[in-house]
CSV table of C-alpha atoms in Angstrom, one decimal:
chain,number,residue,atom,x,y,z
Z,509,UNK,CA,0.0,0.0,0.0
Z,510,UNK,CA,1.3,3.4,-1.0
Z,511,UNK,CA,1.0,6.6,1.0
Z,512,UNK,CA,-1.7,7.8,-1.5
Z,513,UNK,CA,-3.8,4.7,-0.4
Z,514,UNK,CA,-3.8,5.6,3.3
Z,515,UNK,CA,-7.3,6.4,4.7
Z,516,UNK,CA,-7.7,10.0,5.7
Z,517,UNK,CA,-9.4,10.7,9.0
Z,518,UNK,CA,-8.5,14.0,10.5
Z,519,UNK,CA,-5.8,15.1,7.9
Z,520,UNK,CA,-4.8,14.3,4.3
Z,521,UNK,CA,-1.9,11.9,4.4
Z,522,UNK,CA,-1.0,12.6,0.8
Z,523,UNK,CA,0.1,16.2,1.5
Z,524,UNK,CA,2.9,17.1,4.0
Z,525,UNK,CA,2.6,20.9,3.7
Z,526,UNK,CA,-0.3,23.1,2.4
Z,527,UNK,CA,1.3,26.5,2.0
Z,528,UNK,CA,-1.8,28.1,0.6
Z,529,UNK,CA,-3.8,26.9,3.7
Z,530,UNK,CA,-1.1,28.3,6.1
Z,531,UNK,CA,-1.1,31.6,4.2
Z,532,UNK,CA,-4.9,31.8,4.4
Z,533,UNK,CA,-4.7,31.6,8.2
Z,534,UNK,CA,-2.0,34.3,8.4
Z,535,UNK,CA,-4.1,36.5,6.2
Z,536,UNK,CA,-7.1,36.5,8.5
Z,537,UNK,CA,-5.8,36.3,12.1
Z,538,UNK,CA,-9.0,37.7,13.6
Z,539,UNK,CA,-11.1,34.9,12.1
Z,540,UNK,CA,-8.8,32.0,12.9
Z,541,UNK,CA,-7.3,33.2,16.2
Z,542,UNK,CA,-10.0,35.3,17.9
Z,543,UNK,CA,-8.7,36.2,21.3
Z,544,UNK,CA,-5.1,35.7,20.3
Z,545,UNK,CA,-2.8,33.4,22.3
Z,546,UNK,CA,-5.6,32.0,24.5
Z,547,UNK,CA,-7.3,30.5,21.5
Z,548,UNK,CA,-4.1,29.0,20.2
Z,549,UNK,CA,-3.5,27.2,23.5
Z,550,UNK,CA,-7.1,25.8,23.4
Z,551,UNK,CA,-6.6,24.6,19.9
Z,552,UNK,CA,-3.6,22.5,21.1
Z,553,UNK,CA,-5.3,21.2,24.2
Z,554,UNK,CA,-8.3,20.0,22.2
Z,555,UNK,CA,-6.1,17.3,20.6
Z,556,UNK,CA,-5.2,15.5,23.8
Z,557,UNK,CA,-8.8,15.8,24.8
Z,558,UNK,CA,-9.8,14.0,21.6
Z,559,UNK,CA,-7.1,11.4,22.2
Z,560,UNK,CA,-8.3,10.7,25.7
Z,561,UNK,CA,-12.0,10.4,24.6
Z,562,UNK,CA,-11.1,8.1,21.7
Z,563,UNK,CA,-9.1,5.9,24.1
Z,564,UNK,CA,-11.9,5.7,26.6
Z,565,UNK,CA,-9.7,7.1,29.4
Z,566,UNK,CA,-9.1,10.2,31.3
Z,567,UNK,CA,-5.9,11.9,30.0
Z,568,UNK,CA,-3.4,14.1,31.7
Z,569,UNK,CA,-2.1,17.3,30.2
Z,570,UNK,CA,0.4,20.0,31.4
Z,571,UNK,CA,0.3,23.5,30.1
Z,572,UNK,CA,3.5,25.5,30.8
Z,573,UNK,CA,3.7,29.2,30.5
Z,574,UNK,CA,7.4,30.1,30.0
Z,575,UNK,CA,9.1,33.3,31.0
Z,576,UNK,CA,9.9,34.1,27.4
Z,577,UNK,CA,6.2,34.0,26.4
Z,578,UNK,CA,6.4,30.6,24.8
Z,579,UNK,CA,4.0,27.8,25.8
Z,580,UNK,CA,4.3,24.1,26.0
Z,581,UNK,CA,1.4,21.7,26.0
Z,582,UNK,CA,2.3,18.1,26.9
Z,583,UNK,CA,0.1,15.1,27.2
Z,584,UNK,CA,0.2,11.4,28.1
Z,585,UNK,CA,-1.6,10.0,25.0
Z,586,UNK,CA,-0.5,7.5,22.4
Z,587,UNK,CA,1.4,10.2,20.4
Z,588,UNK,CA,0.7,11.5,16.9
Z,589,UNK,CA,0.1,8.8,14.3
Z,590,UNK,CA,3.4,8.0,12.5
Z,591,UNK,CA,3.6,5.5,9.6
Z,592,UNK,CA,6.2,4.1,7.2
Z,593,UNK,CA,5.7,4.7,3.5
Z,594,UNK,CA,6.4,2.4,0.6
Z,595,UNK,CA,10.0,3.7,0.6
Z,596,UNK,CA,10.6,2.9,4.2
Z,597,UNK,CA,10.5,6.6,5.3
Z,598,UNK,CA,8.7,7.5,8.5
Z,599,UNK,CA,5.7,9.8,7.8
Z,600,UNK,CA,3.8,11.6,10.6
Z,601,UNK,CA,0.2,12.7,10.2
Z,602,UNK,CA,0.5,16.3,8.9
Z,603,UNK,CA,-1.4,17.9,11.7
Z,604,UNK,CA,0.7,21.1,11.8
Z,605,UNK,CA,0.9,22.0,8.1
Z,606,UNK,CA,-2.4,20.9,6.6
Z,607,UNK,CA,-6.1,21.6,7.5
Z,608,UNK,CA,-8.0,19.5,9.9
Z,609,UNK,CA,-10.6,17.9,7.7
Z,610,UNK,CA,-13.2,17.8,10.5
Z,611,UNK,CA,-13.3,21.4,11.5
Z,612,UNK,CA,-11.5,23.9,9.3
Z,613,UNK,CA,-14.2,24.4,6.7
Z,614,UNK,CA,-17.2,23.4,8.8
Z,615,UNK,CA,-19.6,26.2,9.7
Z,616,UNK,CA,-20.9,24.0,12.5
Z,617,UNK,CA,-17.4,23.3,14.0
Z,618,UNK,CA,-17.5,22.7,17.8
Z,619,UNK,CA,-16.7,25.6,20.0
Z,620,UNK,CA,-13.7,25.7,22.2
Z,621,UNK,CA,-14.0,26.8,25.9
Z,622,UNK,CA,-13.4,30.5,24.8
Z,623,UNK,CA,-16.7,30.3,22.8
Z,624,UNK,CA,-14.9,30.4,19.4
Z,625,UNK,CA,-15.0,27.6,16.7
Z,626,UNK,CA,-12.3,25.0,16.6
Z,627,UNK,CA,-10.2,25.1,13.4
Z,628,UNK,CA,-7.3,22.8,14.1
Z,629,UNK,CA,-3.6,22.6,15.0
Z,630,UNK,CA,-2.5,24.2,11.8
Z,631,UNK,CA,-3.9,27.5,13.1
Z,632,UNK,CA,-1.3,27.4,15.9
Z,633,UNK,CA,1.5,26.4,13.6
Z,634,UNK,CA,0.8,29.0,11.0
Z,635,UNK,CA,0.8,31.8,13.5
Z,636,UNK,CA,3.8,30.7,15.5
Z,637,UNK,CA,7.2,32.1,14.8
Z,638,UNK,CA,8.6,28.8,16.0
Z,639,UNK,CA,7.0,25.5,17.0
Z,640,UNK,CA,8.5,22.2,18.1
Z,641,UNK,CA,6.4,19.1,17.9
Z,642,UNK,CA,7.9,16.2,19.9
Z,643,UNK,CA,6.3,12.8,19.8
Z,644,UNK,CA,6.7,9.5,21.7
Z,645,UNK,CA,5.0,6.4,20.4
Z,646,UNK,CA,5.5,2.7,21.1
Z,647,UNK,CA,7.0,2.4,17.6
Z,648,UNK,CA,9.5,5.3,17.9
Z,649,UNK,CA,10.0,8.8,19.1
Z,650,UNK,CA,11.0,12.0,17.2
Z,651,UNK,CA,10.9,15.8,17.2
Z,652,UNK,CA,10.4,18.3,14.4
Z,653,UNK,CA,10.7,22.1,14.2
Z,654,UNK,CA,8.5,24.5,12.3
Z,655,UNK,CA,8.5,28.2,11.4
Z,656,UNK,CA,5.0,29.6,10.6
Z,657,UNK,CA,3.7,26.1,10.0
Z,658,UNK,CA,6.4,25.0,7.6
Z,659,UNK,CA,8.8,22.3,8.8
Z,660,UNK,CA,12.4,23.4,8.9
Z,661,UNK,CA,13.8,20.0,10.0
Z,662,UNK,CA,13.1,16.4,9.2
Z,663,UNK,CA,11.8,14.0,11.8
Z,664,UNK,CA,14.7,13.8,14.2
Z,665,UNK,CA,14.7,10.6,16.2
Z,666,UNK,CA,15.0,10.9,20.0
Z,667,UNK,CA,15.7,8.1,22.5
Z,668,UNK,CA,12.6,6.4,23.9
Z,669,UNK,CA,12.1,6.9,27.6
Z,670,UNK,CA,9.4,4.2,27.9
Z,671,UNK,CA,6.5,6.7,27.8
Z,672,UNK,CA,4.1,7.9,25.1
Z,673,UNK,CA,2.6,11.3,24.4
Z,674,UNK,CA,2.9,14.5,22.5
Z,675,UNK,CA,4.6,17.8,23.4
Z,676,UNK,CA,4.0,21.1,21.4
Z,677,UNK,CA,6.2,24.0,22.3
Z,678,UNK,CA,5.3,27.2,20.5
Z,679,UNK,CA,5.9,30.9,20.5
Z,680,UNK,CA,3.7,33.4,18.7
Z,681,UNK,CA,5.3,36.8,19.2
Z,682,UNK,CA,2.5,38.8,17.5
Z,683,UNK,CA,0.2,38.2,20.5
Z,684,UNK,CA,0.3,39.5,24.0
Z,685,UNK,CA,1.6,37.0,26.6
Z,686,UNK,CA,-0.9,35.0,28.7
Z,687,UNK,CA,-1.1,34.9,32.5
Z,688,UNK,CA,-2.4,32.0,34.5
Z,689,UNK,CA,-5.4,34.1,35.3
Z,690,UNK,CA,-6.1,34.5,31.6
Z,691,UNK,CA,-5.9,30.9,30.9
Z,692,UNK,CA,-7.2,29.0,34.0
Z,693,UNK,CA,-10.9,29.6,33.6
Z,694,UNK,CA,-10.8,28.1,30.1
Z,695,UNK,CA,-9.1,24.8,30.8
Z,696,UNK,CA,-12.4,23.0,31.0
Z,697,UNK,CA,-12.0,20.0,28.7
Z,698,UNK,CA,-14.2,17.0,29.7
Z,699,UNK,CA,-11.6,14.2,29.2
Z,700,UNK,CA,-8.5,15.8,30.7
Z,701,UNK,CA,-6.9,16.5,34.0
Z,702,UNK,CA,-5.0,19.7,33.2
Z,703,UNK,CA,-2.1,21.1,35.2
Z,704,UNK,CA,-1.1,24.7,34.7
Z,705,UNK,CA,2.6,25.7,35.3
Z,706,UNK,CA,4.6,28.9,35.2
Z,707,UNK,CA,8.3,28.6,34.6
């Protein structure tokens, strides 16, 4: 089976980067990131909430507000789906650089806890000056760096530590920094225990 034959669920496996999609987000920030950085954090946290629900378990998630204004969201899920193509190359689901097929174009997309529609992780990536996506799965662990949604490194393998989960560290300098007081009232996802940390 070739990569083109893989079944799409949340994202299109046939495309690694959709530059037109990323540019569309950057061209209409008020629509795709209403409320600024708060909305971006909620877009990220929605993914481990999905993961916990689909696994039939309660997940754990840590949101860290760093002193430099960057943010890390880390969870204990299965990690982002990663497959091997017909050439033996590892391919991760393109969650950062392509649209979420469930939500992005859907006028009835579910609302995040800030009351605004969910659009997908690509909104976060497209509006972040830098973003690092680290992933631990049972079949391997890796990290990848992005600038404005475009990958600037390959999947760099990292040593397994026996755990699974995903970490997204991002910085979007165009937005005002968040405080715990800004964020805490909105961390109300039904399938997650969320810890908020300042570092």
